[in-house]
Structure formats: structure tokens, C-alpha cells
XYZ file of C-alpha atoms in Angstrom:
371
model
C -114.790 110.139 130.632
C -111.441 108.798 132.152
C -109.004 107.553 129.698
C -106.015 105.343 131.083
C -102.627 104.045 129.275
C -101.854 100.275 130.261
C -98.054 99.881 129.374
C -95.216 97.265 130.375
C -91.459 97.831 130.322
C -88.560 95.430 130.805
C -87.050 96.147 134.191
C -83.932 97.554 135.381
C -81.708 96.280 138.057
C -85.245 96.650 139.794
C -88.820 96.647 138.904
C -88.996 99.481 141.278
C -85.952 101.472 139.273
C -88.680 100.875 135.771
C -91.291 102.557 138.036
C -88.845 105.778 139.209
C -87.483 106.260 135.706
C -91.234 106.226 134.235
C -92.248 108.529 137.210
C -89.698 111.104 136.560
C -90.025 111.041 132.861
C -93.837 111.647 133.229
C -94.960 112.700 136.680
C -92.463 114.432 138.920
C -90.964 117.407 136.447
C -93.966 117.580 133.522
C -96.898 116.106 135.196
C -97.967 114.416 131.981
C -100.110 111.899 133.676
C -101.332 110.250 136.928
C -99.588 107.185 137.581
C -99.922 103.635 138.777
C -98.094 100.239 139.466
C -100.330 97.366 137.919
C -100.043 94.364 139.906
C -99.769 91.497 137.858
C -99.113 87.790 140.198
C -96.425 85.289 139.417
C -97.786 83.295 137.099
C -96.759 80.207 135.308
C -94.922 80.938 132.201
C -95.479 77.724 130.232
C -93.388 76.612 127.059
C -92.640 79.400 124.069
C -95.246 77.757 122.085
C -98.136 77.946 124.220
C -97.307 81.758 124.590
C -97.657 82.449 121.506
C -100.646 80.383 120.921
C -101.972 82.323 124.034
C -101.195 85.508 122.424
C -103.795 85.270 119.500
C -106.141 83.417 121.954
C -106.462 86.275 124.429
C -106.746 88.749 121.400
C -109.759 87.116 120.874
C -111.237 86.413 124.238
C -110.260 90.022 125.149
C -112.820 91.281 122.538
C -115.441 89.020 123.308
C -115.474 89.622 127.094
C -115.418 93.404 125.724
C -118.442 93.393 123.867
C -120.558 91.211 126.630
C -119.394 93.658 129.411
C -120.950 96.336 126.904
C -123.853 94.615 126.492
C -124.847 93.926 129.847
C -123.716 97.913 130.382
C -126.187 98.825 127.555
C -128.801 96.834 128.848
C -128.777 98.107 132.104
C -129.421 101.791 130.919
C -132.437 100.080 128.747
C -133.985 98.423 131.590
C -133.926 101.645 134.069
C -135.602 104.052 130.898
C -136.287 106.989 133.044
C -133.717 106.301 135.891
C -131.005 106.308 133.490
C -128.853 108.714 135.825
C -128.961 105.976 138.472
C -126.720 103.298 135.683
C -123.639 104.814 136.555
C -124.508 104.232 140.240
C -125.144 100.531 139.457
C -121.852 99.822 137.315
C -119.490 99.260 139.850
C -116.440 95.974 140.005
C -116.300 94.337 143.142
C -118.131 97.231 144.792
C -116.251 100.132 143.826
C -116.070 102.664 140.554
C -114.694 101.439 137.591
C -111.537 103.824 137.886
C -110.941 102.942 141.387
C -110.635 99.384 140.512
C -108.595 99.548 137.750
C -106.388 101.693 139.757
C -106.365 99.701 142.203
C -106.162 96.164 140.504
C -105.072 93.480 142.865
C -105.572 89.826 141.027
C -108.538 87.502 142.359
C -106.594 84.965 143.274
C -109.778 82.484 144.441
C -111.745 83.052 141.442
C -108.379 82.651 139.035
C -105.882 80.664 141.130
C -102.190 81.555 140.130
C -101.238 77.814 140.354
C -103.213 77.091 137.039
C -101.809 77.381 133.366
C -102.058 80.459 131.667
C -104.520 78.426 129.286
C -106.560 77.065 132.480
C -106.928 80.256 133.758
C -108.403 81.803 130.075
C -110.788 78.973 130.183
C -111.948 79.843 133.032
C -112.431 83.212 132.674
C -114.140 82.596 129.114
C -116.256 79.663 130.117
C -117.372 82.434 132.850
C -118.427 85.213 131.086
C -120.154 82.867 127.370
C -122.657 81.825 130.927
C -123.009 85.483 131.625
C -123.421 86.302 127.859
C -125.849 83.055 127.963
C -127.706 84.235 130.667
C -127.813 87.941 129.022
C -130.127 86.277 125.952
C -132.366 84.594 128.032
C -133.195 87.067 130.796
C -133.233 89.939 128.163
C -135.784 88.173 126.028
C -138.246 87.293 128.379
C -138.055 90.520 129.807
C -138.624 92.756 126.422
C -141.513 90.437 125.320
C -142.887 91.171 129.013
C -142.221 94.632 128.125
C -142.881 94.745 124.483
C -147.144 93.067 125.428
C -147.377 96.099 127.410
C -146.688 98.767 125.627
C -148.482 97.523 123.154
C -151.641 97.079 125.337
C -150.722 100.755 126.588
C -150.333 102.419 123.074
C -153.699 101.038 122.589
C -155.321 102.762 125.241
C -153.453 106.486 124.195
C -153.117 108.614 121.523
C -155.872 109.945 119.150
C -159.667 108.933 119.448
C -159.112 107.404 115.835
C -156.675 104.811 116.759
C -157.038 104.371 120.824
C -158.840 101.733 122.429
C -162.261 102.914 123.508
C -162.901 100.122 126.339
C -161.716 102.429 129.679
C -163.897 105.661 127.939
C -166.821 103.946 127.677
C -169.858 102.778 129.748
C -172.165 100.471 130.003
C -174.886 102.847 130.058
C -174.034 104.914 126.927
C -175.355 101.825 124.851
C -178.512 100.254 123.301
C -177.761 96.196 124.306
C -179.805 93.177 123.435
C -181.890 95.178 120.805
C -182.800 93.118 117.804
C -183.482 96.426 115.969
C -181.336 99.211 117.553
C -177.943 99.493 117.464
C -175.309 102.452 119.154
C -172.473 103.775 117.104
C -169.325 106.181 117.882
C -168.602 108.353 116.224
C -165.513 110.706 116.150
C -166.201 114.824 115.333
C -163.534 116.988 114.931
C -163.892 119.709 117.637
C -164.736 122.173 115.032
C -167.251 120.467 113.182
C -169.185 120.047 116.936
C -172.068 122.488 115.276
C -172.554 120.288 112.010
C -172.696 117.197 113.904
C -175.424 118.644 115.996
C -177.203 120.157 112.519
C -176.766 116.561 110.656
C -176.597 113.571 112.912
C -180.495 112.579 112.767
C -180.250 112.862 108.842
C -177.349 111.303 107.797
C -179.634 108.101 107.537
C -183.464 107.328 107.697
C -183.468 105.546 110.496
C -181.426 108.007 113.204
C -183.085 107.823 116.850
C -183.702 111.560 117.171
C -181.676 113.288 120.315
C -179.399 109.952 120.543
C -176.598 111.373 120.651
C -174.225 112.391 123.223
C -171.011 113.221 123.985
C -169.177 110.591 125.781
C -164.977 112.171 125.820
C -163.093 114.972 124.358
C -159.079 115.073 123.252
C -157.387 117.890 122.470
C -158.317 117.592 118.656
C -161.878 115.174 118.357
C -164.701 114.323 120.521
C -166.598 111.048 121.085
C -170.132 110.833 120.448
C -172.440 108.544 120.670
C -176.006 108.143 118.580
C -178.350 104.920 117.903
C -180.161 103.601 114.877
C -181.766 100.920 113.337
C -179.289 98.190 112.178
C -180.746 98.377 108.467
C -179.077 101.627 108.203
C -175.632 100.961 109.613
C -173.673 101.013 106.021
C -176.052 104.193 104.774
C -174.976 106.055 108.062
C -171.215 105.371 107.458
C -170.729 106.508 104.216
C -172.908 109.574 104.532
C -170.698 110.424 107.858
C -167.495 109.453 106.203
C -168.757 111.871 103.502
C -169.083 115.049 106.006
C -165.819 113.831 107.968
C -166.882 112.039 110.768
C -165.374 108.931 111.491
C -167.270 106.134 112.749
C -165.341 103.557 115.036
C -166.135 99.864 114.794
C -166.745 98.782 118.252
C -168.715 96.755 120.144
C -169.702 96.530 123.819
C -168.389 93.739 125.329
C -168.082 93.490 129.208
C -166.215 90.652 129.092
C -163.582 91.062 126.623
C -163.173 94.761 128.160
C -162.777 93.002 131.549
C -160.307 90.486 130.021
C -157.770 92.979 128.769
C -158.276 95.148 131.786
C -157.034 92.112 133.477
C -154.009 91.579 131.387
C -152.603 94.944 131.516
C -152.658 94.791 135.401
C -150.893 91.276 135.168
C -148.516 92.628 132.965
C -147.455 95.724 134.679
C -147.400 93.795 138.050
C -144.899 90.941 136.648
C -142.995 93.561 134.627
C -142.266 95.600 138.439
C -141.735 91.649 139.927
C -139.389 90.964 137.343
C -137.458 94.707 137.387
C -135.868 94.715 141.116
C -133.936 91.057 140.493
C -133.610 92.120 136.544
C -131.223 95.123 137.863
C -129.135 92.904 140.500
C -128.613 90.180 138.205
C -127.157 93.016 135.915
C -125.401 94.969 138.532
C -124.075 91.618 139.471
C -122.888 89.847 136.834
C -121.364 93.656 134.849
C -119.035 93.057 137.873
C -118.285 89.698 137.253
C -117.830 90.768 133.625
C -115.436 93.773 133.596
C -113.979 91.776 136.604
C -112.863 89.470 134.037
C -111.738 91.657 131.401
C -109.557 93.287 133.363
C -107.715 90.372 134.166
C -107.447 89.325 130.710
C -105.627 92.574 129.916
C -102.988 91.335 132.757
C -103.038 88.153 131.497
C -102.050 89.802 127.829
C -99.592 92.457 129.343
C -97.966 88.981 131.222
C -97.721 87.046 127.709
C -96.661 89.887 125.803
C -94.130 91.121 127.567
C -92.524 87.669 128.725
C -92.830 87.126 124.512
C -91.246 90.383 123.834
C -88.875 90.767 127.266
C -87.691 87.022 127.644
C -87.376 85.034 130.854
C -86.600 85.288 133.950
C -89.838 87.427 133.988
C -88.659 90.660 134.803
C -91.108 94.070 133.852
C -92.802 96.759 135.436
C -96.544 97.188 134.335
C -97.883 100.651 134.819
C -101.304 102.415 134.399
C -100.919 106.239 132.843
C -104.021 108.683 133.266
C -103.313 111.120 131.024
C -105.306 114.611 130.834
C -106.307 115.286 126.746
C -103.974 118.119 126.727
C -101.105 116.109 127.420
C -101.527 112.709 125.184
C -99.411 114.049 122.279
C -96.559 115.038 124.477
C -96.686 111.734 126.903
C -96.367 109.567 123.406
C -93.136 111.697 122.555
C -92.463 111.269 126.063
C -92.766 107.332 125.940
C -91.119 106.979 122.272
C -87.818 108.539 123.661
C -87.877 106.833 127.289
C -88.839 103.321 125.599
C -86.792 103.793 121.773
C -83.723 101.660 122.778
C -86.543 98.432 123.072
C -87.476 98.558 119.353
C -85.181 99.703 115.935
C -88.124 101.686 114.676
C -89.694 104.005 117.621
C -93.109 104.577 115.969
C -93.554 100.839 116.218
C -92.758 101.154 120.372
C -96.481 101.357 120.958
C -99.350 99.204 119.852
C -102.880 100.163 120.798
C -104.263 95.802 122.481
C -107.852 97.402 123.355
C -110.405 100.053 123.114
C -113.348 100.302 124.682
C -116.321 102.944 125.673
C -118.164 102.492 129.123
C -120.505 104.754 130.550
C -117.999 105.561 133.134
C -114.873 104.873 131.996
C -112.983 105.112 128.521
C -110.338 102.568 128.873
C -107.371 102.799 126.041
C -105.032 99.721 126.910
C -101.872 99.789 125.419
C -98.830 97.826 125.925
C -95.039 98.389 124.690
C -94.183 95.715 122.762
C -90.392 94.721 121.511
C -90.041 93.804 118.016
């Protein structure tokens, strides 16, 4: 897990002096963290009171477009199941790792053109990703109802001889059909009671064809048999099995119905494999076009904040810090006394905006803010 500090300070004569005094402090004598410049565009500034309008607005959105890119993460490692070592491959932003594009963070100008409002520009990004979250509901749905038929049709034809579906065992052959008299039952023996079966079959009832039965598939625990009677002496024969623990299944041949949900597992599992391949792009896709997003709405909060808290002429350096764990505690000391002068009361000097947990990237966004 990677773990990176988002933090803005006022500048000096320079933006680039903010960057040099950060690096020393952090980098060049202690190496306390990996650093790197956050490019945020010029954007337009607006009037005080849209900023702070803005400010509780992106709060929000922030944490929405958080918990969809999550989703659409989570999803992902539901849809592959098995292949869950290949999400990581499939979580990439604009076609690279998460870290690399955070690190790397240029704005999208065409997709969020700087010449827009601040407020234009959240509308954008949140009409964007409440289609993606839209989308998310829809495709999911269908998808685990496709998915949801099947394994119920497949837990039907597994598991124990007691509860499994008996149509793919059976054969047309191992039954008496069309008999006005005779009917054939299946029964289920316990592997050890094989011999008392054999001893008491043709007397559990008066009517028991003698030598009927046979057995027709064995599990690990039971065994399928077969036998045929009269139809008089169906109820007679049940209890007296059910007495010497054999268990007789209710079933009865039918080619058709057998044929039928033959049929619809095979439709099934072919439309669940159709609908897998453009399931996992439209993910893949769209988790960029999500985290995409959110990323820019943490520029678009560093920007507000620190115009709120630094005044104008615009004039801060933003800066991504990867810290190692052994050296958080030490880089907060670090930052309290480079970044104290900004705020009366120093344990105030940094406010956690966003946390989140991705399956490839931890991403702890902070911002200093000036009280």
C-alpha cells in the first residue's frame, strides 16, 4: 500500500523557493519522504462567497466521487472471482498505475476546461461520475441476476444425493414409463447400509418387483439406487424405508423438462461469458474516468482552500509527500515547525480533507490550512 501527503503552502518570493525550503526540510538532509510538485492550472478564482460556498460543496462531492470510485473498484474484484490477482492489472487512470498518475498529475484540460467557473467545472465533474454511479446500478444488476440464475441452477446439480438435482445422473433406461401399474423409485443408501438395502429392498412393501434394483451413482457418502413397484404401495414403501434410513427422492422422469433446464444452464453460462469481456472494460473504463475525477477534485479543494486561507493574488506551492511508515511521526513534527508561523496554534496546521483505501493505492490527502 502507498500512502501519499497532499499539502499546500503560501509561497515565497517564488513558488519554486516553497518547493526548495519543503525539499530541504524533508528530502535532502533526513529523507523523510519522496517528493512531488502538484500541478494545479490557473483557474478562475470567482468572488469570496462562491469560495466558500465551493468549499462545503467539494467536501461533499469529494466523498461521493470517493465512494463510487470504490465501488466500481469493488466490483471489479467481484466480477473476476478467481482472477482476482489480475484487478490490480485492470485499475489503472488514463493508462497508467494509480501512483504514477497521481505523481504525475497534469490537469485534463479538454475534459475540465480552465476557462469555466470553479462551480462549472464541479458540475461537470459530478454530473460525470452520478452517470458512472448510474450506470454502476444498472449493469451490476443485470449482471448478478445473470449470475445469481446460475448458480442457482448449478448448486442444484452438486452437492449431496439428498439435495442435488438428479436429471444429468439419470437415464432413460433406468425407468419403468407409461406403466399404469408399475412405478420406479430412488432411493438414497448410505454407503454403509449397501448390505441392508440388498437384505430388505423386496420387503419393505408387498408389492416390490424382485431384483429391481440397481445402482445408478455413488458420492463420497450415499449411493443411488433404483427399484420398481406397484403404485398401490408407494406411501407403504416410504415410510418403511424412511424407517431403516433410506431416503426416497421424489422425482419423476421427464425428458422434456430435463431437456428444458439443460437448455437454460447452457444459455445462461453462454450470456454470462458474452456479458463478462465488455462487463470488465466498461469497469476498467469508467474506474479511470472515476478516480480521474477525484483527483481533480482534490486540486480543485487544495485551489479553494488555500486561495481561502492564503488570499489573492494566488500564490502557493502544492506538493505531494510519500512518506515511508517509519517516518510519518517525524515528517508531522517536521511540517508543524516548517509551517507554525501560518497558524497561532500548530496542532491545528494540518487537517486530514480525505481518506481513502484502493486496492493499489492508500491515498491520505491532506492540506495545510491557515486559520
Amino acid at each position: 500500500m502507498t500512502e501519499f501527503w497532499l499539502i499546500s503552502a503560501p509561497g515565497e518570493k517564488t513558488c519554486q523557493q516553497t518547493w526548495d525550503k519543503l525539499m530541504a526540510a524533508t528530502t535532502r538532509t533526513n529523507n523523510l519522504s519522496t517528493n512531488h510538485k502538484f500541478s494545479i492550472p490557473d483557474l478562475k478564482v470567482g468572488t469570496l462567497d462562491v469560495l466558500v460556498g465551493l468549499s462545503d460543496e467539494l467536501a461533499k462531492l469529494d466523498s461521493f466521487v470517493e465512494s463510487v470510485v470504490k465501488k466500481v473498484a469493488q466490483y471489479m474484484a467481484d466480477v473476476l472471482e478467481d482472477s482476482r490477482d489480475k484487478v490490480q492489472e485492470n485499475l489503472l487512470a488514463n493508462g497508467v498505475d494509480l501512483v504514477t498518475y497521481i505523481t504525475r498529475f497534469q490537469w485534463d484540460m479538454a475534459k475540465y476546461p480552465i476557462k469555466q467557473s470553479l462551480k462549472n467545472i464541479s458540475e461537470i465533474i459530478s454530473k460525470q461520475v452520478t452517470q458512472i454511479d448510474n450506470d454502476l446500478k444498472a449493469r451490476a444488476s443485470a449482471y448478478n441476476n445473470l449470475k445469481g440464475n446460475l448458480q442457482n441452477l448449478e448448486r442444484k446439480n452438486a452437492g449431496s444425493l439428498l439435495t442435488r438435482s438428479l436429471a444429468d445422473i439419470v437415464k432413460k433406461e433406468d425407468f419403468v414409463l407409461d406403466s399404469e401399474y408399475l412405478i420406479t423409485m430412488l432411493v438414497v443408501v448410505p454407503k454403509t447400509n449397501y448390505p441392508d438395502w440388498q437384505k430388505t429392498y423386496e420387503t419393505l412393501a408387498e408389492m416390490v418387483v424382485p431384483r429391481s434394483s440397481n445402482l445408478l451413482f455413488e458420492d463420497s457418502d450415499s449411493g443411488l439406487f433404483s427399484v420398481t413397484l406397484f403404485r398401490k404401495a408407494i406411501d407403504d414403501f416410504k415410510h418403511k424405508a424412511r424407517e431403516n434410513k433410506f431416503t426416497v427422492r421424489d422425482f419423476q422422469y421427464n425428458e422434456e423438462e430435463m431437456k428444458a433446464d439443460k437448455e437454460e444452464m447452457t444459455r445462461l453460462s453462454t450470456d454470462k461469458k458474452k456479458q463478462f469481456g465488455p462487463l470488465v472494460r466498461w469497469l476498467k473504463v469508467n474506474f479511470s474516468e472515476a478516480f480521474i475525477a477525484w483527483i481533480h477534485i482534490k486540486a480543485l479543494r487544495v485551489f479553494v482552500e488555500s486561495v481561502l486561507r492564503y488570499g489573492l493574488p494566488v500564490n502557493f506551492q502544492a506538493m505531494l509527500l510519500q512518506p515511508s511508515k517509519k517516518t510519518m511521526k517525524k515528517l508531522r513534527e517536521v511540517l508543524n515547525d516548517l509551517y507554525k508561523h501560518l497558524d497561532s496554534s500548530a496542532a491545528a496546521i494540518i487537517d486530514v480533507s480525505a481518506v481513502t483505501t484502493l486496492p493499489s493505492a492508500e491515498l491520505i490527502l491532506w492540506t495545510i490550512r491557515k486559520h
